Coordinates of C-alpha atoms in Angstrom, one line a residue:
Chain A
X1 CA 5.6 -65.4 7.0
X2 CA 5.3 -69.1 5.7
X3 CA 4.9 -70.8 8.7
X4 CA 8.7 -73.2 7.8
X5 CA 11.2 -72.3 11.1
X6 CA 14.4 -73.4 11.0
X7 CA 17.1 -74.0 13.2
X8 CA 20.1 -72.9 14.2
X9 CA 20.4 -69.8 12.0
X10 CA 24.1 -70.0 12.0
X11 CA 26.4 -73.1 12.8
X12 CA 30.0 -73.3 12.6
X13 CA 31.6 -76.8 12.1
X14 CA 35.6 -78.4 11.4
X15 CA 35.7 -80.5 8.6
X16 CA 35.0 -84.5 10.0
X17 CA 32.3 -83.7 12.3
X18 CA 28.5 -84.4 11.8
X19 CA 26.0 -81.7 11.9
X20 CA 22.2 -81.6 12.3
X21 CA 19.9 -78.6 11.3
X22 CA 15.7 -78.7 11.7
X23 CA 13.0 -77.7 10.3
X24 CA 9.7 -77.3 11.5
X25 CA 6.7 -76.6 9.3
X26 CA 2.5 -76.2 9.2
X27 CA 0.3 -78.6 10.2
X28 CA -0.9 -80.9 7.5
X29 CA 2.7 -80.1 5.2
X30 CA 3.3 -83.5 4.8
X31 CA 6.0 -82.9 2.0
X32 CA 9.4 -81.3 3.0
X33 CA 12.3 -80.5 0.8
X34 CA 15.6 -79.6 1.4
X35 CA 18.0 -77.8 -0.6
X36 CA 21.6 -76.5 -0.6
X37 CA 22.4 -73.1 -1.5
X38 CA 26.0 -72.4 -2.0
X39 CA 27.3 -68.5 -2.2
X40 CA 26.1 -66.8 -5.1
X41 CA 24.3 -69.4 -6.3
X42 CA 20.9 -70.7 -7.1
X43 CA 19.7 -73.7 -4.3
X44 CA 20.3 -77.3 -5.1
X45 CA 17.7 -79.8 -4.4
X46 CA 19.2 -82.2 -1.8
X47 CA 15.9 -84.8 -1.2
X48 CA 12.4 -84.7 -0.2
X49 CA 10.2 -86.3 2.3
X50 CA 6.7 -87.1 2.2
X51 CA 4.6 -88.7 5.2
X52 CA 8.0 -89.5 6.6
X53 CA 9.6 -91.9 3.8
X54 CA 12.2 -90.3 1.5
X55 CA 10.3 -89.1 -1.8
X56 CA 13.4 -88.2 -3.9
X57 CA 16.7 -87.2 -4.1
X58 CA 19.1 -84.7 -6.4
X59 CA 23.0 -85.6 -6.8
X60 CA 24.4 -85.9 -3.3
X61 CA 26.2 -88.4 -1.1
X62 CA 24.6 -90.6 1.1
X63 CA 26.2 -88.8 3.7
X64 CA 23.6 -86.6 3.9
X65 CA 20.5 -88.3 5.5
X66 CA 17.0 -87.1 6.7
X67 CA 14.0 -87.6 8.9
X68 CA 10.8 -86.3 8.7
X69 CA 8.6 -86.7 11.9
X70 CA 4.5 -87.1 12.1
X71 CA 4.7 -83.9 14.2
X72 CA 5.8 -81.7 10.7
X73 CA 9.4 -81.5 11.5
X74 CA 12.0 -82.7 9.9
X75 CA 15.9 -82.7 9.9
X76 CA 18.7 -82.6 7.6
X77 CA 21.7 -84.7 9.0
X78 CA 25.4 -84.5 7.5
X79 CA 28.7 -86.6 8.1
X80 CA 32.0 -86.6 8.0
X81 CA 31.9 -82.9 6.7
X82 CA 33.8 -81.5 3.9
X83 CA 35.1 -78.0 3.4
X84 CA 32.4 -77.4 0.2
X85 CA 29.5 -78.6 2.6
X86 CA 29.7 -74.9 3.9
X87 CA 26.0 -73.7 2.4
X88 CA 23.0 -72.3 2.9
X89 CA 20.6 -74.8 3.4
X90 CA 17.3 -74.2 3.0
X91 CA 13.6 -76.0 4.1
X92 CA 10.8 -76.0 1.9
X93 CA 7.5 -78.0 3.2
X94 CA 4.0 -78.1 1.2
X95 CA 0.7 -78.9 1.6
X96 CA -0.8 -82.2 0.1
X97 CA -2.7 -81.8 -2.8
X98 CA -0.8 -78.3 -3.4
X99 CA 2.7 -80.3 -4.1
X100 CA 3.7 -77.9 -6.7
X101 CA 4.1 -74.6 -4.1
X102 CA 6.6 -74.8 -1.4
X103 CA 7.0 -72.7 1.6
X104 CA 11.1 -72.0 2.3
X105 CA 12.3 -71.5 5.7
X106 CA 15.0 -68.6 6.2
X107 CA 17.6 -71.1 6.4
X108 CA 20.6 -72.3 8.0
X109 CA 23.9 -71.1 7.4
X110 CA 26.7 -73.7 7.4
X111 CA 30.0 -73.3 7.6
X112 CA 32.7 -75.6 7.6
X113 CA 36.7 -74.8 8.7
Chain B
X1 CA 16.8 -83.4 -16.7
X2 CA 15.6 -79.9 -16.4
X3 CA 17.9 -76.9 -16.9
X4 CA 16.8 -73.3 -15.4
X5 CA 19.2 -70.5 -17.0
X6 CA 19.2 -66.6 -16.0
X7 CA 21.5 -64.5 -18.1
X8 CA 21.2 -61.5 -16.1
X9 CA 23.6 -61.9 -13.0
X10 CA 22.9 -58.5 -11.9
X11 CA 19.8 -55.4 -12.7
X12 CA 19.2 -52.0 -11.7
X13 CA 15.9 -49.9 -12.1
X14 CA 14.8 -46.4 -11.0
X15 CA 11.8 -46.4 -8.2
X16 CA 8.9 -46.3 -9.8
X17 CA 10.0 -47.6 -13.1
X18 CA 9.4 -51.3 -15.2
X19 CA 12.0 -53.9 -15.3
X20 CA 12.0 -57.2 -16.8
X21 CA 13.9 -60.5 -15.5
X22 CA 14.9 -63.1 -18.3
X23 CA 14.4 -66.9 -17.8
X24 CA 14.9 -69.5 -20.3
X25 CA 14.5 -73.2 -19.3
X26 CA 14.9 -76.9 -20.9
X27 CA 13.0 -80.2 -20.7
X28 CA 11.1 -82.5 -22.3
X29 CA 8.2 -82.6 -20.0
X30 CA 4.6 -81.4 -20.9
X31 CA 3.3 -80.7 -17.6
X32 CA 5.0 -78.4 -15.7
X33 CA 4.9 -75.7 -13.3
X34 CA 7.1 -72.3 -13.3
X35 CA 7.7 -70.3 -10.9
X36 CA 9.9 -66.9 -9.4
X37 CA 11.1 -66.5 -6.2
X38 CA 12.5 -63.3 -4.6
X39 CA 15.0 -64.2 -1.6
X40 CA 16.4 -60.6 0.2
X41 CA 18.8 -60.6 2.4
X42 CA 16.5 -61.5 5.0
X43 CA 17.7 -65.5 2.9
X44 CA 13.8 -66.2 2.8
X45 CA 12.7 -67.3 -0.2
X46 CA 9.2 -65.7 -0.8
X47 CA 7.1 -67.0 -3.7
X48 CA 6.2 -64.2 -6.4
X49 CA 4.3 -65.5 -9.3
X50 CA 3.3 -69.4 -10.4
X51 CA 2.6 -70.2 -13.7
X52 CA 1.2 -73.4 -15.2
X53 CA 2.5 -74.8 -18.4
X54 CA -1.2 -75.9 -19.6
X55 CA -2.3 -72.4 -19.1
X56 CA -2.0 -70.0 -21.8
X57 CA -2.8 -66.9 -20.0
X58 CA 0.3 -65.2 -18.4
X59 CA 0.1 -65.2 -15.0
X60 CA -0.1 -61.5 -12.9
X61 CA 0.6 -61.2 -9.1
X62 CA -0.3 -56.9 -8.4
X63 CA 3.0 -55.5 -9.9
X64 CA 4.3 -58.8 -11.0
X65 CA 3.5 -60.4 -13.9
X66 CA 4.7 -63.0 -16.6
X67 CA 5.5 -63.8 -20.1
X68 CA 5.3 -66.8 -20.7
X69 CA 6.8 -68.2 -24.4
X70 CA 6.0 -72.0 -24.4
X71 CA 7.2 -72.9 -27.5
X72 CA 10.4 -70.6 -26.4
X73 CA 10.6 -72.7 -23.3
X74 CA 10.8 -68.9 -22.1
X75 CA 9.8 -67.0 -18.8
X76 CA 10.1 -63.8 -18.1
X77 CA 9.4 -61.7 -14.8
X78 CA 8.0 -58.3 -15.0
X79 CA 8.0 -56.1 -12.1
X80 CA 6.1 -52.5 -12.9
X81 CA 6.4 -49.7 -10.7
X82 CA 9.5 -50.7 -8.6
X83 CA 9.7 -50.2 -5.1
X84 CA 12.9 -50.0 -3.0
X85 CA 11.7 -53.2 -1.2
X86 CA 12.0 -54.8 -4.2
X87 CA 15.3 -55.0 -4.1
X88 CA 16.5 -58.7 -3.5
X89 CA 17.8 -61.9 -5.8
X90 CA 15.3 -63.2 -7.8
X91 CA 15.3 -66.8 -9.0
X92 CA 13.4 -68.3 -11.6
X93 CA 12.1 -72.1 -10.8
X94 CA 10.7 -75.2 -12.8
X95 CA 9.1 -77.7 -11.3
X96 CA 7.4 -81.1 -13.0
X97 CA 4.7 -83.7 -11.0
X98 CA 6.7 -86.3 -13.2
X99 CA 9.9 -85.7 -12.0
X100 CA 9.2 -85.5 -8.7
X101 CA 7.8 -82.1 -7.6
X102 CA 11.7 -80.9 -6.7
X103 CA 12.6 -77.3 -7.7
X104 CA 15.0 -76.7 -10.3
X105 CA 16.8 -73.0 -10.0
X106 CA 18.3 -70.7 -12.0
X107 CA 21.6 -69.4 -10.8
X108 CA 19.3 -66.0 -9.8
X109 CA 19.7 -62.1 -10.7
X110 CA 20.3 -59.9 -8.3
X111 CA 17.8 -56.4 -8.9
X112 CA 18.7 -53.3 -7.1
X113 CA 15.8 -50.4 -7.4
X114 CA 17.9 -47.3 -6.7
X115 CA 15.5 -44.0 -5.2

């Protein structure tokens, strides 16, 4: 077990809507990533969050968004959803002063119609 | 920007036997971190091994354990005395403090230990 829960495990969406997903991780993981895992393929690093101000970000639209909360949660939020949005996406927070190991969450499963 | 490639899309061994996972990887950074990852079908990624790029020794996890080529910007997974429960995707990893601390994957291989 590492301690990252996520939630839902499965979500259904059409293409246009908006979806959230959540994470919720140890105390004292101050750093959360997200990443996007499409099928058969290795995950894609959306952005990261550290002490609740975005820390980075890989190659995706502003349409995806996040929040991290004091409490060690944290959300991934998408709009106006597109057909290739349907992923795994996966949660990864880590511990400060330990930056270079992250703990994944199982993940949620996205998919869009 | 850092590349992570895994040439082996798919790998079977015999319980009990040795197998070895390839990894090759590009950048131009000289601290680094590398690392495996084994996600079953359970979708959890789980941490395997971590190696440093400062550190010459070849990192060893119980069964798992590393080769780690530098110069060949090369690193290898090697899983001894396989176990059905090892049977997942494994996905090599690269991560640099100077690029941000985000994970970099291969595109995985996916082992199968048959009884």
């Amino acid at each position: 077990e590492t301690g990252v829960t996520q939630s839902p495990t499965h979500l259904i969406k059409t293409r246009g809507q908006q979806v959230t997903l959540r994470c919720s991780s140890q105390s004292g993981h101050n750093t959360v990533s997200w990443y996007q895992q499409a099928l058969g393929q290795g995950p894609q690093f959306i952005f990261q969050y550290y002490r609740e101000e975005e820390n980075g970000r890989g190659n995706f639209p502003p349409r995806f968004s996040g929040l991290q909360f004091p409490n060690y949660s944290s959300e991934l939020n998408v709009n106006a959803l597109e057909l290739d949005d349907s992923a795994l996406y996966l949660c990864a927070s880590s511990l400060e002063g330990t930056k270079n190991i992250q703990y994944f969450g199982a993940g949620t499963r996205l998919s869009v119609l | 920007a850092q590349t992570v490639t895994q040439s082996q899309p798919e790998m079977s061994v015999q319980e009990a036997e040795t197998v070895t996972l390839s990894c090759t990887y590009d950048t131009s950074e000289s601290n680094y971190y590398l690392f495996w990852y084994k996600q079953p079908p359970s979708r959890q990624m789980i941490l395997v091994i971590r190696q440093e790029a400062y550190k010459q020794q070849n990192a060893t996890e119980n069964r798992f354990s590393v080769n780690f080529q530098k110069a060949a910007k090369s690193f290898s997974l090697k899983i001894s005395d396989s176990q059905l429960g090892d049977t997942a995707m494994y996905f090599c990893a690269f991560m640099s403090p100077n690029a941000g601390n985000m994970l970099t994957f291969g595109g995985g291989t996916r082992l199968m230990v048959k009884p």
